[in-house]
Short mmCIF file of C-alpha atoms and ligand atoms in Angstrom, two decimals:
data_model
loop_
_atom_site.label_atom_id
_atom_site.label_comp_id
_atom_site.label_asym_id
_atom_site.label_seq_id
_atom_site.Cartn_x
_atom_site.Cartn_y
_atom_site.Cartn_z
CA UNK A 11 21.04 8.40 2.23
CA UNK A 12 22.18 6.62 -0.57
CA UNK A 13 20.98 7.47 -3.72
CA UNK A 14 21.06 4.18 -6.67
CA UNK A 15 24.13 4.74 -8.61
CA UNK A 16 22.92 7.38 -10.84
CA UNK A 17 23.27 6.34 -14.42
CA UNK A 18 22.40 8.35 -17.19
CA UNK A 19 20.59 7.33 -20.32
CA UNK A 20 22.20 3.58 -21.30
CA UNK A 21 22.49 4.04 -24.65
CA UNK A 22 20.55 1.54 -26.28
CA UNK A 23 17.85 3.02 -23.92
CA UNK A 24 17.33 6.23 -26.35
CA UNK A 25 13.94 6.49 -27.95
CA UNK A 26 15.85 5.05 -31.12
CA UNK A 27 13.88 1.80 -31.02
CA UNK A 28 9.78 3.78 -31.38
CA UNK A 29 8.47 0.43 -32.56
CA UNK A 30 9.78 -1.92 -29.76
CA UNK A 31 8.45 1.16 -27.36
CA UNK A 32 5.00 1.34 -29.25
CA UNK A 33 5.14 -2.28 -28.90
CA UNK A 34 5.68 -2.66 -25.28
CA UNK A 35 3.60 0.27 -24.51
CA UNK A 36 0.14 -1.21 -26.26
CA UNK A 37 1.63 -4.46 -24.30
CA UNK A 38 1.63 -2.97 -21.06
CA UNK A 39 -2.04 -1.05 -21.61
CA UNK A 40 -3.43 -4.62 -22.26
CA UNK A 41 -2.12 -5.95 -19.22
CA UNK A 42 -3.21 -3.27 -16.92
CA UNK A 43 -6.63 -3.50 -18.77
CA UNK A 44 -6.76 -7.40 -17.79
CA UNK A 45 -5.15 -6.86 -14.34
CA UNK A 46 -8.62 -4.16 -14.05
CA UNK A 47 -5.83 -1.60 -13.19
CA UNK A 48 -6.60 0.64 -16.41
CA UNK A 49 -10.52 0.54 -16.27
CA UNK A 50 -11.30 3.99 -18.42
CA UNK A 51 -10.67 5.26 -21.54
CA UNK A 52 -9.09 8.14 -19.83
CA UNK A 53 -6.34 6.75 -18.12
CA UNK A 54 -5.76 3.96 -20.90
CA UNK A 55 -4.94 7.27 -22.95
CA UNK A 56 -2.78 8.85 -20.60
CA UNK A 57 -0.62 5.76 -20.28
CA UNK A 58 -0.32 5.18 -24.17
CA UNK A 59 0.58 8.84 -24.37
CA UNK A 60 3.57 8.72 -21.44
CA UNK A 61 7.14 7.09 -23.11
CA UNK A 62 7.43 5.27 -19.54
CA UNK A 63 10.89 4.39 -20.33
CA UNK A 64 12.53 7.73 -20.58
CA UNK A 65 11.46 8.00 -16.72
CA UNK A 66 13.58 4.98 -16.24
CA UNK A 67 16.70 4.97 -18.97
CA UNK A 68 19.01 2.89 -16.29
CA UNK A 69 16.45 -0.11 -16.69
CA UNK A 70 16.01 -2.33 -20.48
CA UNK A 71 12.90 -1.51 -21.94
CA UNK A 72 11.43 -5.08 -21.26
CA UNK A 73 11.43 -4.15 -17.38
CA UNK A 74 10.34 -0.21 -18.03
CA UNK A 75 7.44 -1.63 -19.61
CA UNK A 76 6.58 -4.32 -17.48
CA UNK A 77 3.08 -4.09 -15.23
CA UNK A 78 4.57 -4.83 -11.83
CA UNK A 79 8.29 -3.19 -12.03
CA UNK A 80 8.70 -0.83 -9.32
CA UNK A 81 12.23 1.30 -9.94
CA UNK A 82 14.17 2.47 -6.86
CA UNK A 83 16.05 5.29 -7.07
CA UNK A 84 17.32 5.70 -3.36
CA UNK A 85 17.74 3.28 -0.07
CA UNK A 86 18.69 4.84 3.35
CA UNK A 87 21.58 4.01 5.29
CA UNK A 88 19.59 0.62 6.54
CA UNK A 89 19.22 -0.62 2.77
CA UNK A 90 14.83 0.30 3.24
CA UNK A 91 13.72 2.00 -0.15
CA UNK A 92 12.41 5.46 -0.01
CA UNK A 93 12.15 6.34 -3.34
CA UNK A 94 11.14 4.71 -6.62
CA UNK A 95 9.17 5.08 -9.61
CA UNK A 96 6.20 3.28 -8.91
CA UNK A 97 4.92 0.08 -10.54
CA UNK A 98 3.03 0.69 -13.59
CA UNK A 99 0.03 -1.15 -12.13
CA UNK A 100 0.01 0.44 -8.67
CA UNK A 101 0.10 4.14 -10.86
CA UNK A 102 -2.57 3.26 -12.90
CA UNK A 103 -4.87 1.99 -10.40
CA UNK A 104 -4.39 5.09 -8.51
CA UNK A 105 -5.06 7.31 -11.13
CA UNK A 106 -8.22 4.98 -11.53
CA UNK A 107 -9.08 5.75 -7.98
CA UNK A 108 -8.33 9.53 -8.27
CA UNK A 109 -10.91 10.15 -11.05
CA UNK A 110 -9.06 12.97 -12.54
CA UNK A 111 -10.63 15.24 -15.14
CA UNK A 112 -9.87 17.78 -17.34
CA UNK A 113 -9.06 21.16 -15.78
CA UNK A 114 -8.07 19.97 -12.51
CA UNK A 115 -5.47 21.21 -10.39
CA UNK A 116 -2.93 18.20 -8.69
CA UNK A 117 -1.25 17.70 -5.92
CA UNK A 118 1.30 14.92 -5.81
CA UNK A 119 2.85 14.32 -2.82
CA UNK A 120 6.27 11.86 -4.27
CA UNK A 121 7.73 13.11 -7.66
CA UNK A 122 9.26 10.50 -9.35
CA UNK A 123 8.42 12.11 -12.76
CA UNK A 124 5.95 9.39 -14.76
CA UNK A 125 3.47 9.41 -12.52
CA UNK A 126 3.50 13.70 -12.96
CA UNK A 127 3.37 13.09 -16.53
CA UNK A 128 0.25 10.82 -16.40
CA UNK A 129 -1.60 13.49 -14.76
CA UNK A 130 -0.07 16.18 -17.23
CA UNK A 131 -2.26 13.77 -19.59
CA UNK A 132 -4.92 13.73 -17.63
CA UNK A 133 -5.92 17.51 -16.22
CA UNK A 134 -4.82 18.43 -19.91
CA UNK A 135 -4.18 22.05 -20.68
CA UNK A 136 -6.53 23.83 -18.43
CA UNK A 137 -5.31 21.79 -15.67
CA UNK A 138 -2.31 21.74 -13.47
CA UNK A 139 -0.20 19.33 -11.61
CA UNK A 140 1.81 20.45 -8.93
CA UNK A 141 4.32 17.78 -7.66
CA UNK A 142 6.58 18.00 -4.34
CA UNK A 143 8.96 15.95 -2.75
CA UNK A 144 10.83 16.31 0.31
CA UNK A 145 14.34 15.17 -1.41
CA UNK A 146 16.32 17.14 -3.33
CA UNK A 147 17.90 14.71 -5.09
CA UNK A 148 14.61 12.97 -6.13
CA UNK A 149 13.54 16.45 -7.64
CA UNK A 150 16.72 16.68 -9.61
CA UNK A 151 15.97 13.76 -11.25
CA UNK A 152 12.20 14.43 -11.97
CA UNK A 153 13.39 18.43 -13.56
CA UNK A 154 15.63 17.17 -15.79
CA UNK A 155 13.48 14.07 -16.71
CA UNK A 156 10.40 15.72 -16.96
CA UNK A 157 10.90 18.23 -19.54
CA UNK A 158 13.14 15.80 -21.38
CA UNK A 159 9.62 13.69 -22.46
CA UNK A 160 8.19 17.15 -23.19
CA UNK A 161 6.27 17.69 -20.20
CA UNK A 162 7.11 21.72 -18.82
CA UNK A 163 4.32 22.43 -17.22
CA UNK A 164 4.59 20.09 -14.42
CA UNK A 165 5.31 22.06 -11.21
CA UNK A 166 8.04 20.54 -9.22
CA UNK A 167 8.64 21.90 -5.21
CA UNK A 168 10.79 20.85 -2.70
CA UNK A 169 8.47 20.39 0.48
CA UNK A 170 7.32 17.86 3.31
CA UNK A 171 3.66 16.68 1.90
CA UNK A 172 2.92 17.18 5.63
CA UNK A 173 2.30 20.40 4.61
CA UNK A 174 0.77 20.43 1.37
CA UNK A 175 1.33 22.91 -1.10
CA UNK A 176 -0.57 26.05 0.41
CA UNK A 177 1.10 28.36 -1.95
CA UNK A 178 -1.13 26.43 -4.55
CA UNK A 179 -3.72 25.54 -3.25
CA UNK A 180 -6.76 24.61 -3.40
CA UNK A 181 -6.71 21.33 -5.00
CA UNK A 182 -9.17 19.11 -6.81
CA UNK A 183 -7.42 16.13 -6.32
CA UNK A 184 -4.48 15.12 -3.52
CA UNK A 185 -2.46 12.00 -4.45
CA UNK A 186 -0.23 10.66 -2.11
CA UNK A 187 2.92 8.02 -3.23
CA UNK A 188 4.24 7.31 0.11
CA UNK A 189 2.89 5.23 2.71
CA UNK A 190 1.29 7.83 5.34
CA UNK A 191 -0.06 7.04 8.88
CA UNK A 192 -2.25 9.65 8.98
CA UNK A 193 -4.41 12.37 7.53
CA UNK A 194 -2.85 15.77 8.54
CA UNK A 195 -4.58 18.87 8.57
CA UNK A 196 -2.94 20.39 5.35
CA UNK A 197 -4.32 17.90 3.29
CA UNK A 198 -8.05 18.66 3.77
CA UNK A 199 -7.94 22.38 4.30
CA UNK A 200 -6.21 22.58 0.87
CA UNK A 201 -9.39 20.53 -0.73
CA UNK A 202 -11.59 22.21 -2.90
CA UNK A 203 -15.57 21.36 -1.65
CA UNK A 204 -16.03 17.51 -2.64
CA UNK A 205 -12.00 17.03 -3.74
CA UNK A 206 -10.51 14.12 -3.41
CA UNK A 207 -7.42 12.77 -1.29
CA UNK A 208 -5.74 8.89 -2.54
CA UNK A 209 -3.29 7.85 -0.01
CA UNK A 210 -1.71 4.29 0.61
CA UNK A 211 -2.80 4.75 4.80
CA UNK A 212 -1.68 1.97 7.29
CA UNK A 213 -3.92 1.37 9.27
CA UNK A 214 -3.46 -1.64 12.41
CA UNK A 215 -0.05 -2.37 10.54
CA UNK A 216 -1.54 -2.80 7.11
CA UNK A 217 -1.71 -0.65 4.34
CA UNK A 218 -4.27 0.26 1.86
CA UNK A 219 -4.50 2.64 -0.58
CA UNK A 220 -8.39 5.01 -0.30
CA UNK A 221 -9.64 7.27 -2.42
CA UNK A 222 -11.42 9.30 0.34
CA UNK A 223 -14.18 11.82 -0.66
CA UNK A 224 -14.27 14.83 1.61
CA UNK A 225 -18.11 14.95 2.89
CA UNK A 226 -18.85 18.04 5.22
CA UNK A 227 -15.80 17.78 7.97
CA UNK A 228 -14.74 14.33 7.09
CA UNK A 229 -13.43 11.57 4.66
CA UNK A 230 -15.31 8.55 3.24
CA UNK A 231 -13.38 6.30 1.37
CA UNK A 232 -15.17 5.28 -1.96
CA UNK A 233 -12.68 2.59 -2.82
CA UNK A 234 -9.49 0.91 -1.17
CA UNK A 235 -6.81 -1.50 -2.67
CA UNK A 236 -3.93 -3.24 -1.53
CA UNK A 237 -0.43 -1.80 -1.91
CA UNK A 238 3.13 -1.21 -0.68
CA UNK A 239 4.73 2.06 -0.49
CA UNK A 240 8.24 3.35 0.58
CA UNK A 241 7.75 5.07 3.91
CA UNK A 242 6.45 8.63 4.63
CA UNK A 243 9.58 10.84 5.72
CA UNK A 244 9.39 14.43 7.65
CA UNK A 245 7.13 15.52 10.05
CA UNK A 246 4.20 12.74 9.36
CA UNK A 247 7.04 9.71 9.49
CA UNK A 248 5.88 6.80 11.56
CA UNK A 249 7.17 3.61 11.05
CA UNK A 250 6.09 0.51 12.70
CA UNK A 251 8.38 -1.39 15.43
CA UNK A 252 9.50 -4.70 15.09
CA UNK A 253 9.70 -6.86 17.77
CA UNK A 254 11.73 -9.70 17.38
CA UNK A 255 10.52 -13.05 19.08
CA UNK A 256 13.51 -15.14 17.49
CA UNK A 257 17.05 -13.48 16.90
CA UNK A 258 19.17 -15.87 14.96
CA UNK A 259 20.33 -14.19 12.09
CA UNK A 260 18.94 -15.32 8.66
CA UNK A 261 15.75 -17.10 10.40
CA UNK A 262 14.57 -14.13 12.46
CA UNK A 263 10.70 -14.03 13.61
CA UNK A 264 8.78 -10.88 14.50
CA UNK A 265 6.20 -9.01 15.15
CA UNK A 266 5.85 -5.48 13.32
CA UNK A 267 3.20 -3.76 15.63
CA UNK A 268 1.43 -0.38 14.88
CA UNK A 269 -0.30 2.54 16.90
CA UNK A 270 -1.20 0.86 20.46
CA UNK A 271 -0.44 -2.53 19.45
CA UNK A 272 2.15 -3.76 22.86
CA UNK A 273 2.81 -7.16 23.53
CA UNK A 274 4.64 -9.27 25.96
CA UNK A 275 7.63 -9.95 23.50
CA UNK A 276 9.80 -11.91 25.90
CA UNK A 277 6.68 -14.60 26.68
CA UNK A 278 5.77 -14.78 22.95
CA UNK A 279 9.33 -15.46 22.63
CA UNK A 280 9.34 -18.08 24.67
CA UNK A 281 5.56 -19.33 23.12
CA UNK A 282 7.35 -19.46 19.65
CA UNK A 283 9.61 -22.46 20.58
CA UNK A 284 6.69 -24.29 22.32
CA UNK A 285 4.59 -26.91 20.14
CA UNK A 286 2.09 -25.38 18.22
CA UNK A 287 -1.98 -26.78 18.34
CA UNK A 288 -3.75 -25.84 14.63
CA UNK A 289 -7.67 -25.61 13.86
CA UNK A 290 -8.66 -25.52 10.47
CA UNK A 291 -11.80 -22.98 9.55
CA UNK A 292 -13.63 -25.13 6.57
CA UNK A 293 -12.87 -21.31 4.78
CA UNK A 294 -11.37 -21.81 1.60
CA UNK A 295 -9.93 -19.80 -1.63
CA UNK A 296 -8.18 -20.23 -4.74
CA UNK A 297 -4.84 -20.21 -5.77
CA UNK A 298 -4.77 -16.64 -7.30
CA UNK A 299 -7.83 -15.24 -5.12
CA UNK A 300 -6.42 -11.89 -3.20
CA UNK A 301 -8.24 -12.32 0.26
CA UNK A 302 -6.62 -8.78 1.89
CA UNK A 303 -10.27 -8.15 2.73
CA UNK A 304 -9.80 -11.34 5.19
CA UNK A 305 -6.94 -9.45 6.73
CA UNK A 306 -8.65 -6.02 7.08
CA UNK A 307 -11.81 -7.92 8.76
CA UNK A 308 -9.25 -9.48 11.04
CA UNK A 309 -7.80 -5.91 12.12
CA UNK A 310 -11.08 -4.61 12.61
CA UNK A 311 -13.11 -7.21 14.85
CA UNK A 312 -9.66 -8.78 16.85
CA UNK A 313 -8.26 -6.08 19.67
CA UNK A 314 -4.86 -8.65 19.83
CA UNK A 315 -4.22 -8.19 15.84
CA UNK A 316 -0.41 -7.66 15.10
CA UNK A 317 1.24 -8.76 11.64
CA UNK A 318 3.94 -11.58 12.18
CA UNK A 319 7.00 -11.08 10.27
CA UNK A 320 9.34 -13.84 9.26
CA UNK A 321 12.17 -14.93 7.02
CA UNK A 322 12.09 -17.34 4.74
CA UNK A 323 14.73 -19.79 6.01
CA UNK A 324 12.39 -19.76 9.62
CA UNK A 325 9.47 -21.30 7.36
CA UNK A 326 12.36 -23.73 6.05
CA UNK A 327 13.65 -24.76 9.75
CA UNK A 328 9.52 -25.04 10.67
CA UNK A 329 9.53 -22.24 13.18
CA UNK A 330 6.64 -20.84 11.28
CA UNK A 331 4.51 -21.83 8.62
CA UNK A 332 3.48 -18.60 7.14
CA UNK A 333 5.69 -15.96 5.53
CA UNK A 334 4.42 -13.32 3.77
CA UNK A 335 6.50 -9.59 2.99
CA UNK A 336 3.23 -7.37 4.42
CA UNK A 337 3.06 -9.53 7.36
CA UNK A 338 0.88 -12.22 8.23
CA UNK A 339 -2.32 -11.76 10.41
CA UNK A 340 -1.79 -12.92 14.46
CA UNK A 341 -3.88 -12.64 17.07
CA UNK A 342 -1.95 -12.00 20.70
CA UNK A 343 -2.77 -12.04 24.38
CA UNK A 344 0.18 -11.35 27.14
CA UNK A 345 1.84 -14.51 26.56
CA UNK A 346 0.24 -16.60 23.54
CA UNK A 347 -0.58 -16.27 19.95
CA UNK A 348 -1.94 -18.17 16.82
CA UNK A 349 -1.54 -16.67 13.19
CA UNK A 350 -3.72 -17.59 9.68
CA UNK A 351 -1.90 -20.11 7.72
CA UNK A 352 -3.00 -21.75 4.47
CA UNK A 353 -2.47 -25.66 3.58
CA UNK A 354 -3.77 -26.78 0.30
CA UNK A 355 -6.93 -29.10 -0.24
CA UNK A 356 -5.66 -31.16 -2.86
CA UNK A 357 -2.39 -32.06 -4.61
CA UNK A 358 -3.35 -29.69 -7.58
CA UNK A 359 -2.97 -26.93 -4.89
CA UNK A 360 -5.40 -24.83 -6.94
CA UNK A 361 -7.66 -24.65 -3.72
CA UNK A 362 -6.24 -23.80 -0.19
CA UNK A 363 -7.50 -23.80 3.18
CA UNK A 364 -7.52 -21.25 5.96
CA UNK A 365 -6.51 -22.34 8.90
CA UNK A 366 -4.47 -21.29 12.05
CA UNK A 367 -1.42 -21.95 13.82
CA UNK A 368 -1.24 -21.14 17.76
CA UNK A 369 1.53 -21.10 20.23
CA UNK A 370 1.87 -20.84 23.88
CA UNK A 371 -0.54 -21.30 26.95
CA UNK A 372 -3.28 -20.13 25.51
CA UNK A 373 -3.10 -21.16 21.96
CA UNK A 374 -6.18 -23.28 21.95
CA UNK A 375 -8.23 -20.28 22.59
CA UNK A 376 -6.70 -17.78 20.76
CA UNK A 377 -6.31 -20.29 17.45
CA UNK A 378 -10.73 -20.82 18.00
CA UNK A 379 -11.11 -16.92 18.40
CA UNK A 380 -9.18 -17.04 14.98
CA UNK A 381 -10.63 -19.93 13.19
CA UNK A 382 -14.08 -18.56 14.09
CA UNK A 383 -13.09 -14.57 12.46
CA UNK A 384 -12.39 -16.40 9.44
CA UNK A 385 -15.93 -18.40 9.32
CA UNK A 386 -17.52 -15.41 9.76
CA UNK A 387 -15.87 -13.51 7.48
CA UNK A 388 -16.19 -16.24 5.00
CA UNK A 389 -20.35 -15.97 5.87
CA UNK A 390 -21.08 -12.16 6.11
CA UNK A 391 -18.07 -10.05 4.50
CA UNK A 392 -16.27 -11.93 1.83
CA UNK A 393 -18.13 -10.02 -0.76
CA UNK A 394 -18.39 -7.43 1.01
CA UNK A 395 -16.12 -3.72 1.47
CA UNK A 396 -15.42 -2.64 4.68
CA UNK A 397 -16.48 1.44 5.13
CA UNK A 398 -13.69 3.63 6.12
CA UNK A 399 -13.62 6.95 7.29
CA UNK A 400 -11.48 9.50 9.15
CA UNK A 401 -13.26 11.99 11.27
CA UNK A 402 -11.76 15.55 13.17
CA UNK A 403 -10.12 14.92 16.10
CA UNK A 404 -12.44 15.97 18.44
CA UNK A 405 -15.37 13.92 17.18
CA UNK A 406 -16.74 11.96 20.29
CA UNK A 407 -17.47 8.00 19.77
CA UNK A 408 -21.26 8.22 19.61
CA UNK A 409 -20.91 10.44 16.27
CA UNK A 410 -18.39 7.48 14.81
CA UNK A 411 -19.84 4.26 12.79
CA UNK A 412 -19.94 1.65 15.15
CA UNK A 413 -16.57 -0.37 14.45
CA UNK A 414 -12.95 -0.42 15.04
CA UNK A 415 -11.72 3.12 15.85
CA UNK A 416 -7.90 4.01 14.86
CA UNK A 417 -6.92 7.24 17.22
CA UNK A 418 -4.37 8.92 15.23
CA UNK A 419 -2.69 12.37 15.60
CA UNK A 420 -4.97 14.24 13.46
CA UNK A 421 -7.65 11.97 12.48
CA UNK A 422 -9.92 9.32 13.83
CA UNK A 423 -10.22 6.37 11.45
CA UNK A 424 -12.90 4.11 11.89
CA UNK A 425 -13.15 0.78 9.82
CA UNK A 426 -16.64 -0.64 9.76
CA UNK A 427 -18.66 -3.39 7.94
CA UNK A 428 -22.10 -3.29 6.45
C1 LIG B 23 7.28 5.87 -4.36
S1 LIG B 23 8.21 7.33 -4.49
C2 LIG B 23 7.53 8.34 -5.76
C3 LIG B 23 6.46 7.81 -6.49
C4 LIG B 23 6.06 8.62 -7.69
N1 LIG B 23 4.99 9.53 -7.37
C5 LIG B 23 5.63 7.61 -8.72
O1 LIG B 23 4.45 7.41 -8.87
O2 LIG B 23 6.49 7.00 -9.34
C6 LIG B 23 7.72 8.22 -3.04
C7 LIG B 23 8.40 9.54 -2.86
O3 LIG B 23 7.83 10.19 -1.74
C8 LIG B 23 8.83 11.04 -1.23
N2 LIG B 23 8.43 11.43 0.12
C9 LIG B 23 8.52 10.72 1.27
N3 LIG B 23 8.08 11.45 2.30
C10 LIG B 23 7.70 12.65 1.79
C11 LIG B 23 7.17 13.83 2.35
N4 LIG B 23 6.92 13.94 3.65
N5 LIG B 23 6.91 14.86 1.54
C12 LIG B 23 7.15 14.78 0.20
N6 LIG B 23 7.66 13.70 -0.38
C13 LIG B 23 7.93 12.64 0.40
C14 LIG B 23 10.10 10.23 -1.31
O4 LIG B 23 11.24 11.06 -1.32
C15 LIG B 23 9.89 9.48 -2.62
O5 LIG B 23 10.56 10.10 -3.67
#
């Protein structure tokens, strides 16, 4: 583990500049209002109240202060982040998904210190926030930060989030701040009737995070967004496995896959270099439009979906045409596949196109199974949410919502669409 180079306060970092913070600070409150991150009064006030920059001293204020900056405090031996203060946006629309109120009592699995604070702000003085993290050096850093921007009260643990917080328990409100696979058993027996649980959750390789609502033995999500998260570590780690379908170093191609996702990676290798067919779906959206709904309607309704990975210089040599750093959404058989791609519809490029890319034998199929997803889609879904919800173990399929079920180790997630 290698923790960033620890650097203490830079000194033109102290709180000796309070207008350029109040400055930045009402600056960053407007942007999260316009980015629909900050939507109530509540957590406006709570992010006003927090000096975000005394969670970060190594960084200039510009960059504490900035909507999107994400912090990282610690890389493993392989150079993958596992810890960071969150982006300011990411926090905020959490916090918006949590719906905390006064006198609650926290959990937060991932201390990073700022984020603690917020909810400090939020449960106010009746409340509490308990906050744990399974590193000790990431604690360090959130006791002595912590109480340095005046919050005491924040209770700080060293434990897996596998586990919870028993000892504290029970909780109005979980939040989790790493990416999780599943939904273990600590986290809803330590729920107070009708709590709450936000947790980025992958789910078929991609990762959203829910606010799920705990209705009589199982979790409805009210609301889901797209995020990234450092990984999950202890006892509920599960990474995804990358499959490489082109080695050469610099221009490698992929696939990540996820729980029960297999393919045939020596005949998609060899599909890869063979000519590709396209089909173009009529579907289009705008230059700044998210469409990760398209994505999760793809992982629901397709039993071949698996994210394809790439680096940029394999766009550049025109082994792919899509690269994207959550993956891009392919659909596989034993020895083809065809992913979405995007061209635009004008030389503007303010409007874009879906469309799909296949390789191998049976391309042709799999890029009209593809094509067609995103027409429907684009008809039934495309303002719509999908419904997700994780169900006990033992729950047999004709109690699920009809849909795509996800069989993890303590939880059955089902994804389905009104
Ligand atoms: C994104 S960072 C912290 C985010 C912080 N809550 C914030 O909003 O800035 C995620 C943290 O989760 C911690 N973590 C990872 N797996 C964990 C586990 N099983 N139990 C507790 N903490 C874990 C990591 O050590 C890391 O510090």
């Amino acid at each position: 583990m290698v923790p960033t180079p620890a650097a203490d306060v830079a000194p033109d970092q102290e709180d000796d500049r309070p207008e350029e913070v109040a400055r930045l600070s009402e600056q960053l409150v407007r942007e999260l209002r316009e980015l629909k991150a900050i939507v109530t009064p509540e957590v406006e006030r709570a992010v006003r109240a927090v000096p975000r920059h005394l969670f970060v001293p190594e960084v200039p204020l510009e960059k504490a202060y900035a909507a999107e900056h994400h912090y990282v405090t610690k890389k493993d031996e392989h150079g993958v982040s596992i810890s960071s203060v969150s982006a300011a946006r990411v926090q905020a629309m959490m916090l918006e998904q949590a719906g905390v109120r006064p006198g609650m009592r926290v959990l937060e699995i991932g201390s990073s210190g700022y984020n603690a604070a917020l909810l400090a702000e939020l449960v106010g003085q009746d409340g509490e926030v308990i906050s744990i993290d399974i590193d000790p050096d990431v604690l360090d850093r959130a006791r002595r930060l912590l109480p340095a921007a005046g919050y005491d009260d924040v209770t700080l643990l060293q434990a897996d989030g596998e586990f919870g917080a028993p000892q504290h328990a029970p909780f109005d409100r979980i939040i989790v701040t790493a990416g999780a696979w599943d939904i273990p058993p600590a986290w809803v027996d330590q729920l107070t009737p009708g709590g709450r649980i936000v947790v980025p959750l992958r789910m078929r390789g991609l990762t959203r995070t829910i606010a799920f609502d705990l209705v009589d033995d199982h979790l409805v999500a009210r609301d889901y967004q797209l995020c990234g998260f450092v990984p999950m570590q202890g006892a509920g780690e599960n990474r995804t496995q990358l499959v490489l379908l082109h080695d050469t170093e610099g221009e490698e191609v992929g696939l990540r896959l996820d729980e029960g996702q297999q393919v045939n990676a020596p005949a998609l290798a060899r599909a890869l270099h063979q000519p590709r067919v396209e089909r173009w779906s009529g579907v289009t959206v705008g230059g700044f439009e998210p469409f990760d709904n398209l994505d999760l309607w793809l992982a629901t309704v397709l039993d071949g979906f698996v994210l394809l990975t790439a680096k940029p210089l394999a766009r550049e040599r025109g082994l792919v045409a899509s690269v994207s750093p959550l993956g891009v959404a392919t659909l596989a058989d034993d020895g083809s596949f065809a992913y979405r791609t995007v061209r635009p519809t004008s030389e503007e490029r303010t409007l874009f196109e879906f469309g799909v890319y296949g390789h191998g034998p049976n391309a042709d199929a799999l890029a009209d199974r593809l094509a067609e997803q995103i027409r429907i889609w684009d008809r039934d879904h495309r303002q719509g949410q999908a419904r997700i919800e994780a169900h006990p173990l033992g729950t047999p399929n004709d109690q699920l919502p009809a849909g795509r079920v996800i069989d993890k180790r303590h939880r059955r997630l089902t994804i389905s669409w009104p």
